[in-house]
Amino acid sequence: DTGVSQDPRHKITKRGQNVTFRCDPISEHNRLYWYRQTLGQGPEFLTYFQNEAQLEKSRLLSDRFSAERPKGSFSTLEIQRTEQGDSAMYLCASSFPQGAYSTEAFFGQGTRLTVV
Amino acid sequence: QQQVKQSPQSLIVQKGGISIINCAYENTAFDYFPWYQQFPGKGPALLIAIRPDVSEKKEGRFTISFNKSAKQFSLHIMDSQPGDSATYFCAASTEGSARQLTFGSGTQLTVLP
């Protein structure tokens, strides 16, 4: 499968615990995005990487959230001291801009986080 | 601030009917308008997209109509099929924002057999 891969698919954690999610983008894609989707809503942008550089972060990304993309390949999203409000689907997407316009963003299947 | 407003929230159509979903945007800098289809437990998948230099784009049974002056765009699904039952999201982006997508709130489409 050469699509965007996310791991784990599901995560249940107790409030206060730390969790880490991984995203493997399509290999030639240099842009990587994280989105969060709550039930019944559209995805909301969290952060964006161009290669290994994190170039933009949403105000939704509190101090408890951190993302990395070492070597410009896979990315990790860590949530520290999880809260029940963090329960959501965390989606990763990647793209490869070409010319004046970027190609489409391909999404992974997401990681469903439940904080109990 | 919700920059892309989508309606209706849910839609039920008969097999063979036409499904129409509408979106309106506020940010005139948006220059790329994709529609995504999402099935339960899956990530969104691009269905069709349009740029503001054209007023309509058709791909198979799916058509986007775009009205730049009204800042509105819509998705038309012709000959709707039960397999089209899914949640549809409109979105918008600009290159200036590195193509981060601003999504609408989604429309849950049910096509009855």
PDB file of C-alpha atoms in Angstrom:
ATOM      1  CA  ASP A   1       0.000   0.000   0.000  1.00  0.00           C
ATOM      2  CA  THR A   2       1.601   3.286  -1.108  1.00  0.00           C
ATOM      3  CA  GLY A   3      -0.918   5.609   0.517  1.00  0.00           C
ATOM      4  CA  VAL A   4      -0.635   7.640   3.715  1.00  0.00           C
ATOM      5  CA  SER A   5      -0.320   5.297   6.677  1.00  0.00           C
ATOM      6  CA  GLN A   6      -1.246   6.128  10.257  1.00  0.00           C
ATOM      7  CA  ASP A   7      -0.599   4.143  13.390  1.00  0.00           C
ATOM      8  CA  PRO A   8      -2.312   3.202  15.589  1.00  0.00           C
ATOM      9  CA  ARG A   9      -5.802   3.184  14.107  1.00  0.00           C
ATOM     10  CA  HIS A  10      -7.379   3.342  17.533  1.00  0.00           C
ATOM     11  CA  LYS A  11      -6.087   4.476  20.909  1.00  0.00           C
ATOM     12  CA  ILE A  12      -7.872   4.467  24.245  1.00  0.00           C
ATOM     13  CA  THR A  13      -6.061   6.228  27.036  1.00  0.00           C
ATOM     14  CA  LYS A  14      -6.755   7.458  30.521  1.00  0.00           C
ATOM     15  CA  ARG A  15      -6.954  11.161  31.170  1.00  0.00           C
ATOM     16  CA  GLY A  16      -3.571  12.568  32.045  1.00  0.00           C
ATOM     17  CA  GLN A  17      -1.573  10.038  30.045  1.00  0.00           C
ATOM     18  CA  ASN A  18       0.644  10.924  27.097  1.00  0.00           C
ATOM     19  CA  VAL A  19      -0.021   9.500  23.645  1.00  0.00           C
ATOM     20  CA  THR A  20       1.945   9.531  20.406  1.00  0.00           C
ATOM     21  CA  PHE A  21       0.677   8.935  16.885  1.00  0.00           C
ATOM     22  CA  ARG A  22       2.703   8.213  13.784  1.00  0.00           C
ATOM     23  CA  CYS A  23       2.120   9.170  10.169  1.00  0.00           C
ATOM     24  CA  ASP A  24       4.010   7.827   7.170  1.00  0.00           C
ATOM     25  CA  PRO A  25       3.267  10.026   4.139  1.00  0.00           C
ATOM     26  CA  ILE A  26       3.484   9.026   0.505  1.00  0.00           C
ATOM     27  CA  SER A  27       7.222   8.721  -0.060  1.00  0.00           C
ATOM     28  CA  GLU A  28       7.800  11.572  -2.528  1.00  0.00           C
ATOM     29  CA  HIS A  29       5.487  14.024  -0.746  1.00  0.00           C
ATOM     30  CA  ASN A  30       7.320  16.849   1.010  1.00  0.00           C
ATOM     31  CA  ARG A  31       4.294  18.507   2.586  1.00  0.00           C
ATOM     32  CA  LEU A  32       2.667  16.864   5.600  1.00  0.00           C
ATOM     33  CA  TYR A  33      -0.379  18.089   7.484  1.00  0.00           C
ATOM     34  CA  TRP A  34      -2.116  17.106  10.692  1.00  0.00           C
ATOM     35  CA  TYR A  35      -5.851  17.668  11.120  1.00  0.00           C
ATOM     36  CA  ARG A  36      -8.265  16.901  13.928  1.00  0.00           C
ATOM     37  CA  GLN A  37     -11.842  15.802  13.286  1.00  0.00           C
ATOM     38  CA  THR A  38     -14.491  15.610  15.960  1.00  0.00           C
ATOM     39  CA  LEU A  39     -17.746  13.744  15.519  1.00  0.00           C
ATOM     40  CA  GLY A  40     -20.058  15.380  13.010  1.00  0.00           C
ATOM     41  CA  GLN A  41     -17.575  18.052  12.028  1.00  0.00           C
ATOM     42  CA  GLY A  42     -15.139  18.654   9.221  1.00  0.00           C
ATOM     43  CA  PRO A  43     -11.410  18.243   9.798  1.00  0.00           C
ATOM     44  CA  GLU A  44      -9.627  21.218  11.364  1.00  0.00           C
ATOM     45  CA  PHE A  45      -6.051  22.114  10.510  1.00  0.00           C
ATOM     46  CA  LEU A  46      -3.505  21.607  13.302  1.00  0.00           C
ATOM     47  CA  THR A  47      -0.032  21.926  11.819  1.00  0.00           C
ATOM     48  CA  TYR A  48       2.011  21.650   8.627  1.00  0.00           C
ATOM     49  CA  PHE A  49       5.520  20.535   7.663  1.00  0.00           C
ATOM     50  CA  GLN A  50       7.517  21.315   4.560  1.00  0.00           C
ATOM     51  CA  ASN A  51      10.138  18.579   4.608  1.00  0.00           C
ATOM     52  CA  GLU A  52      11.423  18.559   8.213  1.00  0.00           C
ATOM     53  CA  ALA A  53      10.461  22.166   8.997  1.00  0.00           C
ATOM     54  CA  GLN A  54       7.269  22.833  10.929  1.00  0.00           C
ATOM     55  CA  LEU A  55       6.081  26.001   9.214  1.00  0.00           C
ATOM     56  CA  GLU A  56       2.663  26.644  10.683  1.00  0.00           C
ATOM     57  CA  LYS A  57       0.679  25.742  13.769  1.00  0.00           C
ATOM     58  CA  SER A  58      -2.982  26.396  14.431  1.00  0.00           C
ATOM     59  CA  ARG A  59      -4.171  28.097  17.587  1.00  0.00           C
ATOM     60  CA  LEU A  60      -5.945  24.762  18.187  1.00  0.00           C
ATOM     61  CA  LEU A  61      -2.536  23.253  18.902  1.00  0.00           C
ATOM     62  CA  SER A  62      -2.104  23.903  22.615  1.00  0.00           C
ATOM     63  CA  ASP A  63       1.172  23.610  24.507  1.00  0.00           C
ATOM     64  CA  ARG A  64       0.288  19.995  25.264  1.00  0.00           C
ATOM     65  CA  PHE A  65       0.583  19.116  21.589  1.00  0.00           C
ATOM     66  CA  SER A  66       3.884  18.692  19.788  1.00  0.00           C
ATOM     67  CA  ALA A  67       4.659  17.413  16.330  1.00  0.00           C
ATOM     68  CA  GLU A  68       7.903  16.421  14.690  1.00  0.00           C
ATOM     69  CA  ARG A  69       9.040  15.277  11.298  1.00  0.00           C
ATOM     70  CA  PRO A  70      12.656  14.184  11.609  1.00  0.00           C
ATOM     71  CA  LYS A  71      14.519  13.880   8.328  1.00  0.00           C
ATOM     72  CA  GLY A  72      11.434  14.993   6.465  1.00  0.00           C
ATOM     73  CA  SER A  73       9.955  11.520   6.325  1.00  0.00           C
ATOM     74  CA  PHE A  74       7.466  10.187   8.887  1.00  0.00           C
ATOM     75  CA  SER A  75       5.864  12.464  11.452  1.00  0.00           C
ATOM     76  CA  THR A  76       4.748  12.033  15.037  1.00  0.00           C
ATOM     77  CA  LEU A  77       2.080  13.901  16.957  1.00  0.00           C
ATOM     78  CA  GLU A  78       2.317  13.752  20.732  1.00  0.00           C
ATOM     79  CA  ILE A  79      -0.349  14.837  23.177  1.00  0.00           C
ATOM     80  CA  GLN A  80       0.771  15.253  26.752  1.00  0.00           C
ATOM     81  CA  ARG A  81      -1.531  15.097  29.782  1.00  0.00           C
ATOM     82  CA  THR A  82      -4.513  14.097  27.652  1.00  0.00           C
ATOM     83  CA  GLU A  83      -7.927  15.574  28.418  1.00  0.00           C
ATOM     84  CA  GLN A  84     -11.365  14.256  27.491  1.00  0.00           C
ATOM     85  CA  GLY A  85     -11.694  17.108  25.020  1.00  0.00           C
ATOM     86  CA  ASP A  86      -8.791  15.635  23.056  1.00  0.00           C
ATOM     87  CA  SER A  87     -10.989  12.715  22.001  1.00  0.00           C
ATOM     88  CA  ALA A  88     -11.184  12.954  18.226  1.00  0.00           C
ATOM     89  CA  MET A  89      -9.948  11.484  14.969  1.00  0.00           C
ATOM     90  CA  TYR A  90      -6.447  12.698  14.147  1.00  0.00           C
ATOM     91  CA  LEU A  91      -5.840  12.752  10.417  1.00  0.00           C
ATOM     92  CA  CYS A  92      -2.583  13.044   8.559  1.00  0.00           C
ATOM     93  CA  ALA A  93      -2.341  14.179   4.939  1.00  0.00           C
ATOM     94  CA  SER A  94       0.503  14.662   2.499  1.00  0.00           C
ATOM     95  CA  SER A  95       1.000  16.403  -0.813  1.00  0.00           C
ATOM     96  CA  PHE A  96       3.682  17.280  -3.353  1.00  0.00           C
ATOM     97  CA  PRO A  97       3.338  20.801  -4.784  1.00  0.00           C
ATOM     98  CA  GLN A  98       4.010  21.070  -8.489  1.00  0.00           C
ATOM     99  CA  GLY A  99       4.306  24.292 -10.467  1.00  0.00           C
ATOM    100  CA  ALA A 100       1.903  27.087  -9.580  1.00  0.00           C
ATOM    101  CA  TYR A 101      -0.580  24.776  -7.954  1.00  0.00           C
ATOM    102  CA  SER A 102      -0.210  21.981  -5.479  1.00  0.00           C
ATOM    103  CA  THR A 103      -1.494  18.531  -6.130  1.00  0.00           C
ATOM    104  CA  GLU A 104      -4.254  17.146  -3.994  1.00  0.00           C
ATOM    105  CA  ALA A 105      -3.751  16.239  -0.381  1.00  0.00           C
ATOM    106  CA  PHE A 106      -4.002  12.524   0.309  1.00  0.00           C
ATOM    107  CA  PHE A 107      -5.370  11.593   3.704  1.00  0.00           C
ATOM    108  CA  GLY A 108      -4.602   8.612   5.868  1.00  0.00           C
ATOM    109  CA  GLN A 109      -7.318   6.637   7.606  1.00  0.00           C
ATOM    110  CA  GLY A 110      -6.726   8.480  10.850  1.00  0.00           C
ATOM    111  CA  THR A 111      -6.108   7.590  14.472  1.00  0.00           C
ATOM    112  CA  ARG A 112      -9.222   7.532  16.626  1.00  0.00           C
ATOM    113  CA  LEU A 113      -8.322   8.743  20.135  1.00  0.00           C
ATOM    114  CA  THR A 114     -10.644   8.144  23.062  1.00  0.00           C
ATOM    115  CA  VAL A 115      -9.706   9.668  26.410  1.00  0.00           C
ATOM    116  CA  VAL A 116     -11.527   8.079  29.346  1.00  0.00           C
TER     117      VAL A 116
ATOM    118  CA  GLN B   1     -14.456  31.925  12.559  1.00  0.00           C
ATOM    119  CA  GLN B   2     -16.116  29.458  10.202  1.00  0.00           C
ATOM    120  CA  GLN B   3     -14.885  30.398   6.786  1.00  0.00           C
ATOM    121  CA  VAL B   4     -16.706  27.746   4.789  1.00  0.00           C
ATOM    122  CA  LYS B   5     -20.398  27.158   5.454  1.00  0.00           C
ATOM    123  CA  GLN B   6     -21.989  23.963   4.150  1.00  0.00           C
ATOM    124  CA  SER B   7     -25.607  22.925   3.788  1.00  0.00           C
ATOM    125  CA  PRO B   8     -27.639  20.849   4.236  1.00  0.00           C
ATOM    126  CA  GLN B   9     -26.356  18.927   7.235  1.00  0.00           C
ATOM    127  CA  SER B  10     -28.066  15.784   5.990  1.00  0.00           C
ATOM    128  CA  LEU B  11     -29.685  14.741   2.745  1.00  0.00           C
ATOM    129  CA  ILE B  12     -31.794  11.763   1.742  1.00  0.00           C
ATOM    130  CA  VAL B  13     -32.429  11.024  -1.926  1.00  0.00           C
ATOM    131  CA  GLN B  14     -33.866   8.156  -3.885  1.00  0.00           C
ATOM    132  CA  LYS B  15     -31.680   6.027  -6.113  1.00  0.00           C
ATOM    133  CA  GLY B  16     -31.341   7.736  -9.464  1.00  0.00           C
ATOM    134  CA  GLY B  17     -32.070  11.168  -8.051  1.00  0.00           C
ATOM    135  CA  ILE B  18     -29.887  14.263  -7.963  1.00  0.00           C
ATOM    136  CA  SER B  19     -28.033  15.176  -4.776  1.00  0.00           C
ATOM    137  CA  ILE B  20     -27.099  18.832  -4.332  1.00  0.00           C
ATOM    138  CA  ILE B  21     -24.824  20.152  -1.597  1.00  0.00           C
ATOM    139  CA  ASN B  22     -24.013  23.824  -1.218  1.00  0.00           C
ATOM    140  CA  CYS B  23     -21.091  25.747   0.250  1.00  0.00           C
ATOM    141  CA  ALA B  24     -20.321  29.407   0.765  1.00  0.00           C
ATOM    142  CA  TYR B  25     -16.993  30.945   1.646  1.00  0.00           C
ATOM    143  CA  GLU B  26     -15.825  34.254   3.039  1.00  0.00           C
ATOM    144  CA  ASN B  27     -12.120  34.462   2.282  1.00  0.00           C
ATOM    145  CA  THR B  28     -11.682  35.843  -1.233  1.00  0.00           C
ATOM    146  CA  ALA B  29      -8.070  34.628  -1.219  1.00  0.00           C
ATOM    147  CA  PHE B  30      -9.246  31.029  -1.561  1.00  0.00           C
ATOM    148  CA  ASP B  31      -8.294  29.744  -4.996  1.00  0.00           C
ATOM    149  CA  TYR B  32      -8.832  25.986  -4.800  1.00  0.00           C
ATOM    150  CA  PHE B  33     -12.126  24.327  -3.905  1.00  0.00           C
ATOM    151  CA  PRO B  34     -12.102  20.532  -3.475  1.00  0.00           C
ATOM    152  CA  TRP B  35     -14.876  18.208  -2.407  1.00  0.00           C
ATOM    153  CA  TYR B  36     -14.005  15.235  -0.241  1.00  0.00           C
ATOM    154  CA  GLN B  37     -15.972  12.035   0.321  1.00  0.00           C
ATOM    155  CA  GLN B  38     -15.624  10.228   3.624  1.00  0.00           C
ATOM    156  CA  PHE B  39     -16.930   6.809   4.581  1.00  0.00           C
ATOM    157  CA  PRO B  40     -17.227   5.772   8.250  1.00  0.00           C
ATOM    158  CA  GLY B  41     -13.859   4.911   9.753  1.00  0.00           C
ATOM    159  CA  LYS B  42     -11.949   6.181   6.727  1.00  0.00           C
ATOM    160  CA  GLY B  43     -10.048   9.327   5.941  1.00  0.00           C
ATOM    161  CA  PRO B  44     -11.456  11.865   3.470  1.00  0.00           C
ATOM    162  CA  ALA B  45     -10.789  11.124  -0.204  1.00  0.00           C
ATOM    163  CA  LEU B  46     -10.730  13.760  -2.927  1.00  0.00           C
ATOM    164  CA  LEU B  47     -13.762  13.530  -5.184  1.00  0.00           C
ATOM    165  CA  ILE B  48     -13.462  16.529  -7.481  1.00  0.00           C
ATOM    166  CA  ALA B  49     -11.952  20.015  -7.297  1.00  0.00           C
ATOM    167  CA  ILE B  50     -12.324  23.349  -9.076  1.00  0.00           C
ATOM    168  CA  ARG B  51     -10.359  26.568  -9.425  1.00  0.00           C
ATOM    169  CA  PRO B  52     -12.147  29.939  -9.664  1.00  0.00           C
ATOM    170  CA  ASP B  53     -11.224  30.541 -13.287  1.00  0.00           C
ATOM    171  CA  VAL B  54     -13.998  28.170 -14.410  1.00  0.00           C
ATOM    172  CA  SER B  55     -17.682  28.103 -13.492  1.00  0.00           C
ATOM    173  CA  GLU B  56     -18.275  24.382 -13.792  1.00  0.00           C
ATOM    174  CA  LYS B  57     -16.339  21.132 -13.744  1.00  0.00           C
ATOM    175  CA  LYS B  58     -17.754  17.711 -14.458  1.00  0.00           C
ATOM    176  CA  GLU B  59     -16.252  14.312 -13.774  1.00  0.00           C
ATOM    177  CA  GLY B  60     -18.572  11.418 -14.453  1.00  0.00           C
ATOM    178  CA  ARG B  61     -21.695  11.781 -12.309  1.00  0.00           C
ATOM    179  CA  PHE B  62     -20.128  14.548 -10.197  1.00  0.00           C
ATOM    180  CA  THR B  63     -20.307  18.242 -11.115  1.00  0.00           C
ATOM    181  CA  ILE B  64     -19.056  21.317  -9.272  1.00  0.00           C
ATOM    182  CA  SER B  65     -20.773  24.613 -10.019  1.00  0.00           C
ATOM    183  CA  PHE B  66     -18.840  27.722  -8.953  1.00  0.00           C
ATOM    184  CA  ASN B  67     -20.146  31.284  -8.570  1.00  0.00           C
ATOM    185  CA  LYS B  68     -17.224  33.579  -7.807  1.00  0.00           C
ATOM    186  CA  SER B  69     -19.271  36.749  -7.370  1.00  0.00           C
ATOM    187  CA  ALA B  70     -21.585  35.079  -4.868  1.00  0.00           C
ATOM    188  CA  LYS B  71     -18.686  33.230  -3.221  1.00  0.00           C
ATOM    189  CA  GLN B  72     -20.616  29.984  -3.477  1.00  0.00           C
ATOM    190  CA  PHE B  73     -19.984  26.562  -4.935  1.00  0.00           C
ATOM    191  CA  SER B  74     -22.006  23.392  -5.035  1.00  0.00           C
ATOM    192  CA  LEU B  75     -21.665  19.676  -5.692  1.00  0.00           C
ATOM    193  CA  HIS B  76     -24.212  17.899  -7.856  1.00  0.00           C
ATOM    194  CA  ILE B  77     -24.333  14.107  -7.877  1.00  0.00           C
ATOM    195  CA  MET B  78     -26.364  12.852 -10.807  1.00  0.00           C
ATOM    196  CA  ASP B  79     -28.030   9.443 -10.832  1.00  0.00           C
ATOM    197  CA  SER B  80     -27.259   8.995  -7.137  1.00  0.00           C
ATOM    198  CA  GLN B  81     -26.507   5.423  -6.077  1.00  0.00           C
ATOM    199  CA  PRO B  82     -26.654   3.703  -2.673  1.00  0.00           C
ATOM    200  CA  GLY B  83     -22.855   3.411  -2.850  1.00  0.00           C
ATOM    201  CA  ASP B  84     -22.689   7.209  -2.811  1.00  0.00           C
ATOM    202  CA  SER B  85     -24.016   7.182   0.754  1.00  0.00           C
ATOM    203  CA  ALA B  86     -21.248   8.910   2.708  1.00  0.00           C
ATOM    204  CA  THR B  87     -20.348  12.231   4.288  1.00  0.00           C
ATOM    205  CA  TYR B  88     -19.304  14.948   1.862  1.00  0.00           C
ATOM    206  CA  PHE B  89     -17.124  17.889   2.793  1.00  0.00           C
ATOM    207  CA  CYS B  90     -16.443  20.989   0.784  1.00  0.00           C
ATOM    208  CA  ALA B  91     -13.132  22.708   1.419  1.00  0.00           C
ATOM    209  CA  ALA B  92     -11.051  25.649   0.299  1.00  0.00           C
ATOM    210  CA  SER B  93      -7.397  26.615   0.355  1.00  0.00           C
ATOM    211  CA  THR B  94      -4.807  29.100  -0.843  1.00  0.00           C
ATOM    212  CA  GLU B  95      -1.194  28.589  -1.844  1.00  0.00           C
ATOM    213  CA  GLY B  96      -0.336  31.376   0.557  1.00  0.00           C
ATOM    214  CA  SER B  97      -1.413  29.155   3.399  1.00  0.00           C
ATOM    215  CA  ALA B  98       0.515  26.194   1.997  1.00  0.00           C
ATOM    216  CA  ARG B  99      -2.722  24.614   0.844  1.00  0.00           C
ATOM    217  CA  GLN B 100      -3.990  23.905   4.338  1.00  0.00           C
ATOM    218  CA  LEU B 101      -7.635  23.024   3.873  1.00  0.00           C
ATOM    219  CA  THR B 102     -10.542  24.821   5.523  1.00  0.00           C
ATOM    220  CA  PHE B 103     -13.425  22.368   5.586  1.00  0.00           C
ATOM    221  CA  GLY B 104     -17.152  22.813   5.756  1.00  0.00           C
ATOM    222  CA  SER B 105     -19.082  21.000   8.460  1.00  0.00           C
ATOM    223  CA  GLY B 106     -20.126  18.129   6.206  1.00  0.00           C
ATOM    224  CA  THR B 107     -23.277  16.695   4.658  1.00  0.00           C
ATOM    225  CA  GLN B 108     -24.353  13.163   5.435  1.00  0.00           C
ATOM    226  CA  LEU B 109     -25.867  11.775   2.248  1.00  0.00           C
ATOM    227  CA  THR B 110     -28.124   8.729   2.268  1.00  0.00           C
ATOM    228  CA  VAL B 111     -29.244   7.282  -1.042  1.00  0.00           C
ATOM    229  CA  LEU B 112     -32.204   4.967  -0.660  1.00  0.00           C
ATOM    230  CA  PRO B 113     -32.346   1.853  -2.878  1.00  0.00           C
TER     231      PRO B 113
END
